[in-house]
Amino acid sequence: MALTVPPSLGKLPKLMRLAIFGIDVSLTRQTITNIQQARYLQTLKLNLCGTSCDASGIPLELPSLKTLYLSEGALSQCTHFLRQVTTRQLSHINISYRGSSSPAEVTAFVESLSTSCQTFEHLERICVVDKSEHPDYLLVIPLHSESFRPLFKFKRLSSVKFIGIGNFELDDRFLNDVPIAWPSIQELKFISWKRRAFYSVTFTAMMSLASRCRSLRTLHLTVDATQSTTIPRAPDGTEELWPMHTTLRNLHLGYSRVSEVARVPYFLAEVFPTLWGFKFYERYLRNCAADIDLRLALEEAHSQLMALRNSPYDNSDKLWETDSDDSGT
């Protein structure tokens, strides 16, 4: 049953956290107006329901809000809510929606963050997850780099996670811009789950990104590692490996394609000596020969990496972050 927010929140001047389950999106504007009465509200959790949306107007300000959770509704409903509010201090946003979204809807959501946040100085963490119970994994939802570029305005982002929302079709140019846009990034995940990402990002670009993001601890990305890896060159023109990076702990290559010519184990061992977790998807939608070959190639790369590091066993399961999003396979 849909709920409404009473206008009496102003009588709770010290209220800092509010969670409401079952907010009717057809009453979004009145809901926000009443929530505004809690002037010191810092954390807001809303479980959305309903199908219709009220007309847009001048956005209403939630001046103290720092953390926002929206769940259960469609992504378009979450976008509608964001377009109705402005914030000055929003640092964390977590979106958990249901129902497949089109590329246009994903782009609209990302763009709505730019209008909702009055400044680009505070947003640090963003997580967007498709929580559909029975998603159509065979439905192709191509998500190009341009859909995510508006997030480059938020220079303080330390965690960016998009999980199961479509078939990512990122490019090397996007990866090349990440270290400049997000110099403090610690966690970067474009997780396909059972939706196949396109092989549009090279292993060379991934190596460059990971080595330049000096605070990066966790990376999840599907890449094409079937060609020779391009090694950077020193000013005198000689090949020079990427600088050693001792912060990266967890690497998940999803459904990546790997061949020996790319020398994946060698470069990972040389550049990331403290890499604890090296993972990939071991289960696939189709048990066909091509999928089996993909898995076997990744397993061989993993074994070679362990050998290069003189590791008698792999304890990455213990060291991998406990709240990992990578288990939805």
mmCIF file of C-alpha atoms in Angstrom:
data_model
loop_
_atom_site.group_PDB
_atom_site.id
_atom_site.type_symbol
_atom_site.label_atom_id
_atom_site.label_comp_id
_atom_site.label_asym_id
_atom_site.label_seq_id
_atom_site.Cartn_x
_atom_site.Cartn_y
_atom_site.Cartn_z
ATOM 1 C CA MET A 1 0.000 0.000 0.000
ATOM 2 C CA ALA A 2 1.327 3.452 -0.947
ATOM 3 C CA LEU A 3 2.066 5.868 1.856
ATOM 4 C CA THR A 4 2.141 9.638 2.112
ATOM 5 C CA VAL A 5 4.517 11.725 4.192
ATOM 6 C CA PRO A 6 2.782 13.762 6.904
ATOM 7 C CA PRO A 7 3.496 17.527 6.959
ATOM 8 C CA SER A 8 4.353 17.311 10.658
ATOM 9 C CA LEU A 9 8.060 16.517 10.152
ATOM 10 C CA GLY A 10 8.784 20.121 11.074
ATOM 11 C CA LYS A 11 7.942 19.161 14.650
ATOM 12 C CA LEU A 12 11.028 16.891 14.624
ATOM 13 C CA PRO A 13 13.792 19.481 14.297
ATOM 14 C CA LYS A 14 16.564 17.030 15.169
ATOM 15 C CA LEU A 15 15.488 14.333 12.702
ATOM 16 C CA MET A 16 18.572 13.279 10.709
ATOM 17 C CA ARG A 17 17.538 9.917 9.220
ATOM 18 C CA LEU A 18 14.263 8.975 7.571
ATOM 19 C CA ALA A 19 13.175 5.724 5.870
ATOM 20 C CA ILE A 20 9.742 5.281 4.278
ATOM 21 C CA PHE A 21 8.611 2.131 2.492
ATOM 22 C CA GLY A 22 5.944 2.528 -0.180
ATOM 23 C CA ILE A 23 6.012 6.154 -1.381
ATOM 24 C CA ASP A 24 3.542 6.827 -4.199
ATOM 25 C CA VAL A 25 5.465 8.466 -7.038
ATOM 26 C CA SER A 26 2.266 10.146 -8.198
ATOM 27 C CA LEU A 27 2.585 12.345 -5.086
ATOM 28 C CA THR A 28 6.297 13.084 -5.414
ATOM 29 C CA ARG A 29 6.080 16.859 -5.125
ATOM 30 C CA GLN A 30 3.883 16.853 -2.030
ATOM 31 C CA THR A 31 6.136 14.190 -0.518
ATOM 32 C CA ILE A 32 9.247 16.334 -0.991
ATOM 33 C CA THR A 33 7.490 19.421 0.330
ATOM 34 C CA ASN A 34 6.698 17.596 3.561
ATOM 35 C CA ILE A 35 10.181 16.074 3.825
ATOM 36 C CA GLN A 36 11.573 19.600 3.505
ATOM 37 C CA GLN A 37 10.190 20.354 6.961
ATOM 38 C CA ALA A 38 13.001 18.224 8.439
ATOM 39 C CA ARG A 39 15.679 20.846 7.794
ATOM 40 C CA TYR A 40 18.542 18.799 9.243
ATOM 41 C CA LEU A 41 17.740 15.539 7.451
ATOM 42 C CA GLN A 42 20.982 13.896 6.296
ATOM 43 C CA THR A 43 19.915 10.388 5.224
ATOM 44 C CA LEU A 44 16.776 9.581 3.235
ATOM 45 C CA LYS A 45 15.608 6.112 2.192
ATOM 46 C CA LEU A 46 12.536 5.803 0.000
ATOM 47 C CA ASN A 47 10.898 2.679 -1.360
ATOM 48 C CA LEU A 48 9.002 3.836 -4.467
ATOM 49 C CA CYS A 49 5.755 2.439 -5.840
ATOM 50 C CA GLY A 50 2.994 3.492 -8.210
ATOM 51 C CA THR A 51 3.119 4.110 -11.935
ATOM 52 C CA SER A 52 2.284 7.749 -12.635
ATOM 53 C CA CYS A 53 4.315 10.869 -11.981
ATOM 54 C CA ASP A 54 3.142 14.372 -11.136
ATOM 55 C CA ALA A 55 4.083 17.318 -13.322
ATOM 56 C CA SER A 56 7.520 18.858 -12.946
ATOM 57 C CA GLY A 57 8.023 22.271 -11.396
ATOM 58 C CA ILE A 58 10.740 24.252 -9.709
ATOM 59 C CA PRO A 59 12.948 21.735 -7.840
ATOM 60 C CA LEU A 60 12.633 21.719 -4.062
ATOM 61 C CA GLU A 61 15.752 21.907 -1.927
ATOM 62 C CA LEU A 62 16.862 19.371 0.669
ATOM 63 C CA PRO A 63 19.732 21.465 2.055
ATOM 64 C CA SER A 64 21.286 19.029 4.544
ATOM 65 C CA LEU A 65 20.846 15.763 2.651
ATOM 66 C CA LYS A 66 24.068 13.759 2.304
ATOM 67 C CA THR A 67 22.892 10.199 1.594
ATOM 68 C CA LEU A 68 19.992 9.142 -0.648
ATOM 69 C CA TYR A 69 18.633 5.625 -1.192
ATOM 70 C CA LEU A 70 15.883 5.011 -3.767
ATOM 71 C CA SER A 71 14.598 1.490 -4.344
ATOM 72 C CA GLU A 72 11.927 -0.773 -5.863
ATOM 73 C CA GLY A 73 10.615 1.632 -8.511
ATOM 74 C CA ALA A 74 11.668 1.775 -12.147
ATOM 75 C CA LEU A 75 14.784 3.768 -12.985
ATOM 76 C CA SER A 76 12.610 6.397 -14.675
ATOM 77 C CA GLN A 77 10.792 6.951 -11.367
ATOM 78 C CA CYS A 78 14.100 7.475 -9.587
ATOM 79 C CA THR A 79 15.073 9.975 -12.283
ATOM 80 C CA HIS A 80 11.777 11.783 -11.806
ATOM 81 C CA PHE A 81 12.420 12.089 -8.076
ATOM 82 C CA LEU A 82 15.909 13.492 -8.633
ATOM 83 C CA ARG A 83 14.553 16.094 -11.044
ATOM 84 C CA GLN A 84 12.229 17.297 -8.284
ATOM 85 C CA VAL A 85 14.967 18.049 -5.744
ATOM 86 C CA THR A 86 18.179 20.007 -5.396
ATOM 87 C CA THR A 87 20.875 19.260 -2.855
ATOM 88 C CA ARG A 88 23.946 21.102 -1.650
ATOM 89 C CA GLN A 89 25.820 18.350 0.160
ATOM 90 C CA LEU A 90 24.808 15.028 -1.407
ATOM 91 C CA SER A 91 27.793 12.682 -1.125
ATOM 92 C CA HIS A 92 26.263 9.190 -1.462
ATOM 93 C CA ILE A 93 23.513 7.972 -3.784
ATOM 94 C CA ASN A 94 22.306 4.377 -4.052
ATOM 95 C CA ILE A 95 19.704 3.373 -6.638
ATOM 96 C CA SER A 96 18.160 -0.102 -6.616
ATOM 97 C CA TYR A 97 15.483 -0.345 -9.306
ATOM 98 C CA ARG A 98 13.380 -3.054 -10.916
ATOM 99 C CA GLY A 99 12.590 -3.571 -14.581
ATOM 100 C CA SER A 100 14.925 -3.249 -17.561
ATOM 101 C CA SER A 101 15.779 0.311 -18.567
ATOM 102 C CA SER A 102 16.587 1.574 -22.033
ATOM 103 C CA PRO A 103 19.858 3.334 -22.882
ATOM 104 C CA ALA A 104 17.934 6.627 -23.040
ATOM 105 C CA GLU A 105 16.603 6.077 -19.509
ATOM 106 C CA VAL A 106 20.081 5.349 -18.168
ATOM 107 C CA THR A 107 21.411 8.510 -19.828
ATOM 108 C CA ALA A 108 18.525 10.552 -18.413
ATOM 109 C CA PHE A 109 19.251 9.283 -14.902
ATOM 110 C CA VAL A 110 22.946 10.180 -15.099
ATOM 111 C CA GLU A 111 22.102 13.640 -16.422
ATOM 112 C CA SER A 112 19.563 14.190 -13.634
ATOM 113 C CA LEU A 113 22.384 14.010 -11.084
ATOM 114 C CA SER A 114 23.932 17.116 -12.624
ATOM 115 C CA THR A 115 20.727 19.086 -12.154
ATOM 116 C CA SER A 116 19.956 17.744 -8.682
ATOM 117 C CA CYS A 117 23.403 18.471 -7.201
ATOM 118 C CA GLN A 118 23.842 22.224 -6.915
ATOM 119 C CA THR A 119 27.597 21.760 -6.725
ATOM 120 C CA PHE A 120 29.877 19.052 -8.094
ATOM 121 C CA GLU A 121 32.168 19.139 -5.066
ATOM 122 C CA HIS A 122 30.513 16.675 -2.694
ATOM 123 C CA LEU A 123 29.346 13.537 -4.509
ATOM 124 C CA GLU A 124 31.727 10.707 -3.589
ATOM 125 C CA ARG A 125 29.854 7.438 -4.108
ATOM 126 C CA ILE A 126 27.302 6.271 -6.650
ATOM 127 C CA CYS A 127 25.794 2.808 -6.957
ATOM 128 C CA VAL A 128 23.102 1.835 -9.470
ATOM 129 C CA VAL A 129 21.763 -1.743 -9.512
ATOM 130 C CA ASP A 130 19.052 -3.488 -11.510
ATOM 131 C CA LYS A 131 17.382 -5.656 -8.853
ATOM 132 C CA SER A 132 14.803 -7.258 -11.128
ATOM 133 C CA GLU A 133 13.829 -10.714 -9.876
ATOM 134 C CA HIS A 134 13.538 -12.226 -13.355
ATOM 135 C CA PRO A 135 15.404 -9.981 -15.803
ATOM 136 C CA ASP A 136 15.542 -10.815 -19.483
ATOM 137 C CA TYR A 137 19.286 -11.357 -19.849
ATOM 138 C CA LEU A 138 18.910 -11.955 -23.575
ATOM 139 C CA LEU A 139 17.583 -8.419 -24.030
ATOM 140 C CA VAL A 140 20.511 -6.343 -25.332
ATOM 141 C CA ILE A 141 20.781 -2.902 -23.711
ATOM 142 C CA PRO A 142 23.874 -1.224 -25.232
ATOM 143 C CA LEU A 143 25.328 1.384 -22.884
ATOM 144 C CA HIS A 144 27.999 3.526 -24.511
ATOM 145 C CA SER A 145 30.633 5.608 -22.778
ATOM 146 C CA GLU A 146 28.754 8.812 -23.575
ATOM 147 C CA SER A 147 25.968 7.778 -21.185
ATOM 148 C CA PHE A 148 28.407 7.982 -18.255
ATOM 149 C CA ARG A 149 30.518 10.980 -19.246
ATOM 150 C CA PRO A 150 28.313 13.505 -17.371
ATOM 151 C CA LEU A 151 29.663 11.911 -14.169
ATOM 152 C CA PHE A 152 33.096 13.327 -14.993
ATOM 153 C CA LYS A 153 31.836 16.622 -13.537
ATOM 154 C CA PHE A 154 31.992 15.069 -10.076
ATOM 155 C CA LYS A 155 35.712 15.241 -9.358
ATOM 156 C CA ARG A 156 35.515 13.771 -5.844
ATOM 157 C CA LEU A 157 34.002 10.431 -6.808
ATOM 158 C CA SER A 158 35.770 7.598 -5.010
ATOM 159 C CA SER A 159 33.311 4.772 -5.760
ATOM 160 C CA VAL A 160 31.408 4.251 -9.025
ATOM 161 C CA LYS A 161 29.333 1.083 -9.417
ATOM 162 C CA PHE A 162 26.863 0.170 -12.168
ATOM 163 C CA ILE A 163 25.605 -3.363 -11.742
ATOM 164 C CA GLY A 164 23.543 -5.478 -14.137
ATOM 165 C CA ILE A 165 21.913 -2.490 -15.828
ATOM 166 C CA GLY A 166 22.849 -3.335 -19.411
ATOM 167 C CA ASN A 167 25.500 -4.393 -21.902
ATOM 168 C CA PHE A 168 28.382 -2.007 -21.341
ATOM 169 C CA GLU A 169 30.043 -0.717 -24.494
ATOM 170 C CA LEU A 170 32.752 1.498 -23.044
ATOM 171 C CA ASP A 171 35.760 2.602 -25.074
ATOM 172 C CA ASP A 172 39.451 3.202 -24.489
ATOM 173 C CA ARG A 173 39.020 6.976 -24.630
ATOM 174 C CA PHE A 174 36.603 6.819 -21.702
ATOM 175 C CA LEU A 175 39.055 4.769 -19.647
ATOM 176 C CA ASN A 176 41.846 7.169 -20.534
ATOM 177 C CA ASP A 177 39.814 10.085 -19.123
ATOM 178 C CA VAL A 178 38.888 8.390 -15.822
ATOM 179 C CA PRO A 179 42.167 9.122 -13.955
ATOM 180 C CA ILE A 180 41.858 12.814 -14.855
ATOM 181 C CA ALA A 181 38.172 13.098 -13.973
ATOM 182 C CA TRP A 182 38.281 10.980 -10.807
ATOM 183 C CA PRO A 183 41.770 11.279 -9.321
ATOM 184 C CA SER A 184 40.593 9.815 -5.986
ATOM 185 C CA ILE A 185 38.736 6.787 -7.392
ATOM 186 C CA GLN A 186 39.084 3.727 -5.151
ATOM 187 C CA GLU A 187 36.395 1.432 -6.519
ATOM 188 C CA LEU A 188 35.299 1.227 -10.144
ATOM 189 C CA LYS A 189 32.815 -1.422 -11.264
ATOM 190 C CA PHE A 190 30.934 -1.862 -14.512
ATOM 191 C CA ILE A 191 29.410 -5.250 -13.727
ATOM 192 C CA SER A 192 27.463 -7.061 -16.413
ATOM 193 C CA TRP A 193 26.385 -10.055 -14.347
ATOM 194 C CA LYS A 194 24.671 -12.262 -16.937
ATOM 195 C CA ARG A 195 24.394 -9.464 -19.466
ATOM 196 C CA ARG A 196 27.383 -9.675 -21.767
ATOM 197 C CA ALA A 197 29.497 -6.552 -22.034
ATOM 198 C CA PHE A 198 30.824 -5.694 -25.481
ATOM 199 C CA TYR A 199 34.534 -6.280 -26.044
ATOM 200 C CA SER A 200 35.165 -2.613 -26.792
ATOM 201 C CA VAL A 201 37.826 -1.923 -24.126
ATOM 202 C CA THR A 202 41.379 -3.198 -24.543
ATOM 203 C CA PHE A 203 43.563 -4.715 -21.850
ATOM 204 C CA THR A 204 46.138 -2.012 -22.640
ATOM 205 C CA ALA A 205 43.626 0.727 -21.732
ATOM 206 C CA MET A 206 42.690 -1.103 -18.536
ATOM 207 C CA MET A 207 46.346 -1.360 -17.502
ATOM 208 C CA SER A 208 46.832 2.340 -18.151
ATOM 209 C CA LEU A 209 43.765 3.277 -16.134
ATOM 210 C CA ALA A 210 44.640 1.045 -13.180
ATOM 211 C CA SER A 211 48.238 2.234 -13.015
ATOM 212 C CA ARG A 212 47.312 5.927 -13.212
ATOM 213 C CA CYS A 213 44.553 5.771 -10.564
ATOM 214 C CA ARG A 214 46.910 5.596 -7.611
ATOM 215 C CA SER A 215 44.146 5.117 -5.003
ATOM 216 C CA LEU A 216 42.301 2.379 -6.924
ATOM 217 C CA ARG A 217 41.718 -0.714 -4.804
ATOM 218 C CA THR A 218 38.983 -2.599 -6.690
ATOM 219 C CA LEU A 219 38.310 -2.797 -10.429
ATOM 220 C CA HIS A 220 35.661 -4.800 -12.291
ATOM 221 C CA LEU A 221 35.755 -4.528 -16.066
ATOM 222 C CA THR A 222 35.304 -6.765 -19.110
ATOM 223 C CA VAL A 223 38.139 -6.290 -21.610
ATOM 224 C CA ASP A 224 39.506 -7.652 -24.857
ATOM 225 C CA ALA A 225 42.942 -9.133 -24.149
ATOM 226 C CA THR A 226 43.369 -11.049 -27.405
ATOM 227 C CA GLN A 227 45.898 -8.674 -29.001
ATOM 228 C CA SER A 228 49.456 -7.793 -28.033
ATOM 229 C CA THR A 229 49.552 -5.371 -25.125
ATOM 230 C CA THR A 230 50.948 -1.963 -26.038
ATOM 231 C CA ILE A 231 53.666 -1.016 -23.556
ATOM 232 C CA PRO A 232 54.226 2.688 -22.764
ATOM 233 C CA ARG A 233 57.384 4.318 -24.058
ATOM 234 C CA ALA A 234 59.957 6.417 -22.237
ATOM 235 C CA PRO A 235 60.967 9.853 -23.604
ATOM 236 C CA ASP A 236 63.852 8.223 -25.482
ATOM 237 C CA GLY A 237 61.424 5.905 -27.270
ATOM 238 C CA THR A 238 62.266 2.701 -25.416
ATOM 239 C CA GLU A 239 59.549 0.541 -23.909
ATOM 240 C CA GLU A 240 58.935 1.222 -20.237
ATOM 241 C CA LEU A 241 56.404 -0.621 -18.086
ATOM 242 C CA TRP A 242 53.707 1.229 -16.249
ATOM 243 C CA PRO A 243 54.836 2.405 -12.783
ATOM 244 C CA MET A 244 54.371 -0.158 -10.012
ATOM 245 C CA HIS A 245 51.030 0.174 -8.235
ATOM 246 C CA THR A 246 50.734 -1.229 -4.704
ATOM 247 C CA THR A 247 47.160 -0.175 -3.903
ATOM 248 C CA LEU A 248 45.128 -2.365 -6.289
ATOM 249 C CA ARG A 249 43.869 -5.405 -4.376
ATOM 250 C CA ASN A 250 40.937 -6.820 -6.333
ATOM 251 C CA LEU A 251 40.538 -7.283 -10.078
ATOM 252 C CA HIS A 252 37.485 -8.914 -11.676
ATOM 253 C CA LEU A 253 37.641 -9.395 -15.442
ATOM 254 C CA GLY A 254 34.029 -10.504 -15.894
ATOM 255 C CA TYR A 255 33.601 -12.169 -19.288
ATOM 256 C CA SER A 256 36.913 -10.931 -20.674
ATOM 257 C CA ARG A 257 38.545 -12.595 -23.674
ATOM 258 C CA VAL A 258 42.170 -13.523 -23.014
ATOM 259 C CA SER A 259 44.934 -14.991 -25.151
ATOM 260 C CA GLU A 260 48.592 -15.683 -24.436
ATOM 261 C CA VAL A 261 49.784 -12.960 -26.807
ATOM 262 C CA ALA A 262 48.503 -10.260 -24.422
ATOM 263 C CA ARG A 263 50.730 -11.603 -21.593
ATOM 264 C CA VAL A 264 48.077 -10.745 -19.004
ATOM 265 C CA PRO A 265 49.641 -12.673 -16.071
ATOM 266 C CA TYR A 266 53.076 -11.116 -16.642
ATOM 267 C CA PHE A 267 51.856 -7.509 -16.678
ATOM 268 C CA LEU A 268 49.578 -7.997 -13.679
ATOM 269 C CA ALA A 269 52.394 -9.560 -11.660
ATOM 270 C CA GLU A 270 54.920 -6.867 -12.596
ATOM 271 C CA VAL A 271 52.753 -3.774 -12.185
ATOM 272 C CA PHE A 272 50.422 -4.847 -9.351
ATOM 273 C CA PRO A 273 52.544 -6.880 -6.907
ATOM 274 C CA THR A 274 49.971 -6.642 -4.110
ATOM 275 C CA LEU A 275 46.997 -7.813 -6.191
ATOM 276 C CA TRP A 276 45.157 -10.253 -3.916
ATOM 277 C CA GLY A 277 42.018 -11.141 -5.819
ATOM 278 C CA PHE A 278 41.938 -12.057 -9.511
ATOM 279 C CA LYS A 279 38.466 -13.191 -10.510
ATOM 280 C CA PHE A 280 36.252 -13.770 -13.515
ATOM 281 C CA TYR A 281 32.860 -15.293 -14.224
ATOM 282 C CA GLU A 282 33.059 -19.063 -14.132
ATOM 283 C CA ARG A 283 29.442 -19.664 -15.086
ATOM 284 C CA TYR A 284 27.928 -18.632 -18.379
ATOM 285 C CA LEU A 285 24.462 -18.461 -19.870
ATOM 286 C CA ARG A 286 25.342 -20.954 -22.561
ATOM 287 C CA ASN A 287 27.462 -24.031 -22.112
ATOM 288 C CA CYS A 288 28.828 -23.750 -25.651
ATOM 289 C CA ALA A 289 32.356 -24.327 -26.887
ATOM 290 C CA ALA A 290 33.112 -20.597 -27.188
ATOM 291 C CA ASP A 291 32.116 -19.953 -23.573
ATOM 292 C CA ILE A 292 34.117 -22.919 -22.347
ATOM 293 C CA ASP A 293 37.172 -21.609 -24.204
ATOM 294 C CA LEU A 294 36.723 -18.191 -22.584
ATOM 295 C CA ARG A 295 36.633 -19.724 -19.129
ATOM 296 C CA LEU A 296 39.598 -22.014 -19.748
ATOM 297 C CA ALA A 297 41.720 -19.105 -21.011
ATOM 298 C CA LEU A 298 40.923 -17.053 -17.903
ATOM 299 C CA GLU A 299 41.645 -20.039 -15.660
ATOM 300 C CA GLU A 300 45.027 -20.480 -17.334
ATOM 301 C CA ALA A 301 45.826 -16.774 -16.894
ATOM 302 C CA HIS A 302 44.925 -17.095 -13.215
ATOM 303 C CA SER A 303 47.158 -20.137 -12.763
ATOM 304 C CA GLN A 304 50.082 -18.413 -14.464
ATOM 305 C CA LEU A 305 49.628 -15.326 -12.287
ATOM 306 C CA MET A 306 49.757 -17.480 -9.151
ATOM 307 C CA ALA A 307 52.911 -19.168 -10.442
ATOM 308 C CA LEU A 308 54.617 -15.859 -11.201
ATOM 309 C CA ARG A 309 53.848 -14.681 -7.693
ATOM 310 C CA ASN A 310 55.046 -17.962 -6.201
ATOM 311 C CA SER A 311 51.662 -18.431 -4.535
ATOM 312 C CA PRO A 312 51.041 -22.098 -3.630
ATOM 313 C CA TYR A 313 47.321 -21.421 -3.358
ATOM 314 C CA ASP A 314 44.838 -18.678 -4.033
ATOM 315 C CA ASN A 315 43.358 -17.078 -0.926
ATOM 316 C CA SER A 316 41.605 -14.296 -2.788
ATOM 317 C CA ASP A 317 38.173 -15.397 -1.547
ATOM 318 C CA LYS A 318 39.225 -14.500 1.982
ATOM 319 C CA LEU A 319 40.807 -11.216 0.980
ATOM 320 C CA TRP A 320 38.169 -10.068 -1.523
ATOM 321 C CA GLU A 321 35.929 -7.395 -0.066
ATOM 322 C CA THR A 322 33.177 -8.957 2.004
ATOM 323 C CA ASP A 323 30.396 -6.829 0.509
ATOM 324 C CA SER A 324 31.367 -7.756 -3.039
ATOM 325 C CA ASP A 325 28.837 -7.100 -5.798
ATOM 326 C CA ASP A 326 30.481 -9.678 -8.028
ATOM 327 C CA SER A 327 28.644 -12.733 -6.742
ATOM 328 C CA GLY A 328 25.548 -12.332 -8.882
ATOM 329 C CA THR A 329 26.656 -14.882 -11.407
#
